[in-house]
């Protein structure tokens, strides 16, 4: 039985998601957008490429939630992206209203869906989504850590002139300036990065520069694009999560997941390694953090908590 995948938001990321999902033949795709023409136009355009890339999936566009009902999976990008000079947090007010509307739309039509949220400010928006929709916490997850980790891997591979497949690392915590690239969990061909510092292949200063560039990875692209933000790497990241769910791959992936005392945090969403399989977020994986990593992680959690407090001031329903 073909899976039904609904993409709420048919903008830059939504359209790229649809194209990647179609080419990977993961299931039938419904593109939903308040701008119905964008959803319909992109669905038709991608469908017309099916004879070329030989994918036999149905694509449709709509602005009616009835057309999205009984979805197996939903990926949400509905919202506004940053403009140059804006922080992810600046999007809170407008995107909180949008995610409330989306939650109303999906909760009665696809109560059993696995929901991947991409809309920024990610950690707070995914938490608001879970509260508004009342979906089980293991069925609502945020995409950010895979993107941040991918950026970190890419920068390290370029600096060390090694194939990207040789770099193993991850970025945890909130999807913002306080995100935590985990240096103690960074290996090149299985060798701790410490050894590359000792052998002079990379300096601590260069690593710090790469960490900073990773934290500001989104803003760097916003500056180039001027209108809009990154969408190819975010879409590829969301598809990796979707595929692990639909095919029950049980991949360990850094995602914004609900914490219930793991890493000393509770009743909050933040970026941690999780196992994604047919039951959604099946497990939060606890890795050992150095004192420095734990301090940075706690700082990142506090930043998410502060922003969620701001969200609760905007909408007391989130209490
Ligand atoms: O790592 C991450 N999580 C981030 C997330 C990486 C990059 C971008 N990040 C955020 O994703 C970004 O800051 C935005 O909040 C979202 C979507 O970014 P995108 O670049 O796709 O934005 P677009 O191109 O503006 O698309 C958003 C679409 C647009 O077509 C609107 O018409 C639609 O959302 N939209 C809605 N759809 C449904 N329902 C409502 N209410 C609605 N409002 C707007």
Short mmCIF file of N, CA, C and O in Angstrom, two decimals, residues 124 127 264-268 300-310 312:
data_model
loop_
_atom_site.label_atom_id
_atom_site.label_comp_id
_atom_site.label_asym_id
_atom_site.label_seq_id
_atom_site.Cartn_x
_atom_site.Cartn_y
_atom_site.Cartn_z
N UNK A 124 10.97 25.81 19.38
CA UNK A 124 9.74 26.30 20.02
C UNK A 124 8.52 25.99 19.15
O UNK A 124 7.44 25.63 19.65
N UNK A 127 7.53 22.42 19.53
CA UNK A 127 6.90 22.20 20.86
C UNK A 127 5.47 22.73 20.83
O UNK A 127 4.54 22.08 21.32
N UNK A 264 19.13 15.59 31.51
CA UNK A 264 18.80 16.51 32.61
C UNK A 264 17.78 17.55 32.24
O UNK A 264 17.62 18.57 32.92
N UNK A 265 17.07 17.35 31.11
CA UNK A 265 16.05 18.33 30.70
C UNK A 265 14.71 17.64 30.61
O UNK A 265 14.64 16.46 30.26
N UNK A 266 13.63 18.38 30.96
CA UNK A 266 12.31 17.73 30.79
C UNK A 266 11.26 18.72 30.33
O UNK A 266 11.42 19.94 30.48
N UNK A 267 10.25 18.14 29.70
CA UNK A 267 9.10 18.91 29.22
C UNK A 267 9.54 20.02 28.25
O UNK A 267 9.10 21.16 28.32
N UNK A 268 10.49 19.65 27.38
CA UNK A 268 10.97 20.59 26.36
C UNK A 268 11.49 19.83 25.14
O UNK A 268 11.87 18.66 25.26
N UNK A 300 21.99 25.98 25.84
CA UNK A 300 21.13 25.90 24.66
C UNK A 300 19.69 25.59 25.08
O UNK A 300 18.73 26.21 24.58
N UNK A 301 19.55 24.68 26.05
CA UNK A 301 18.21 24.34 26.56
C UNK A 301 17.55 25.57 27.16
O UNK A 301 16.38 25.87 26.94
N UNK A 302 18.34 26.34 27.92
CA UNK A 302 17.79 27.56 28.55
C UNK A 302 17.32 28.56 27.51
O UNK A 302 16.30 29.22 27.69
N UNK A 303 18.07 28.65 26.41
CA UNK A 303 17.66 29.58 25.33
C UNK A 303 16.32 29.15 24.75
O UNK A 303 15.44 29.98 24.49
N UNK A 304 16.12 27.84 24.60
CA UNK A 304 14.83 27.34 24.09
C UNK A 304 13.73 27.63 25.10
O UNK A 304 12.65 28.12 24.74
N UNK A 305 14.03 27.40 26.39
CA UNK A 305 13.02 27.64 27.44
C UNK A 305 12.60 29.12 27.44
O UNK A 305 11.42 29.45 27.52
N UNK A 306 13.59 30.02 27.32
CA UNK A 306 13.27 31.45 27.32
C UNK A 306 12.38 31.82 26.14
O UNK A 306 11.41 32.56 26.28
N UNK A 307 12.69 31.24 24.99
CA UNK A 307 11.88 31.57 23.82
C UNK A 307 10.48 30.97 23.94
O UNK A 307 9.50 31.58 23.52
N UNK A 308 10.39 29.80 24.60
CA UNK A 308 9.05 29.21 24.79
C UNK A 308 8.24 30.05 25.78
O UNK A 308 7.03 30.21 25.64
N UNK A 309 8.93 30.64 26.75
CA UNK A 309 8.23 31.56 27.67
C UNK A 309 7.66 32.74 26.88
O UNK A 309 6.53 33.18 27.12
N UNK A 310 8.44 33.22 25.91
CA UNK A 310 7.94 34.33 25.06
C UNK A 310 6.73 33.85 24.25
O UNK A 310 5.74 34.58 24.09
N UNK A 312 4.60 31.58 25.17
CA UNK A 312 3.45 31.46 26.08
C UNK A 312 2.85 32.83 26.37
O UNK A 312 1.64 32.97 26.58
#
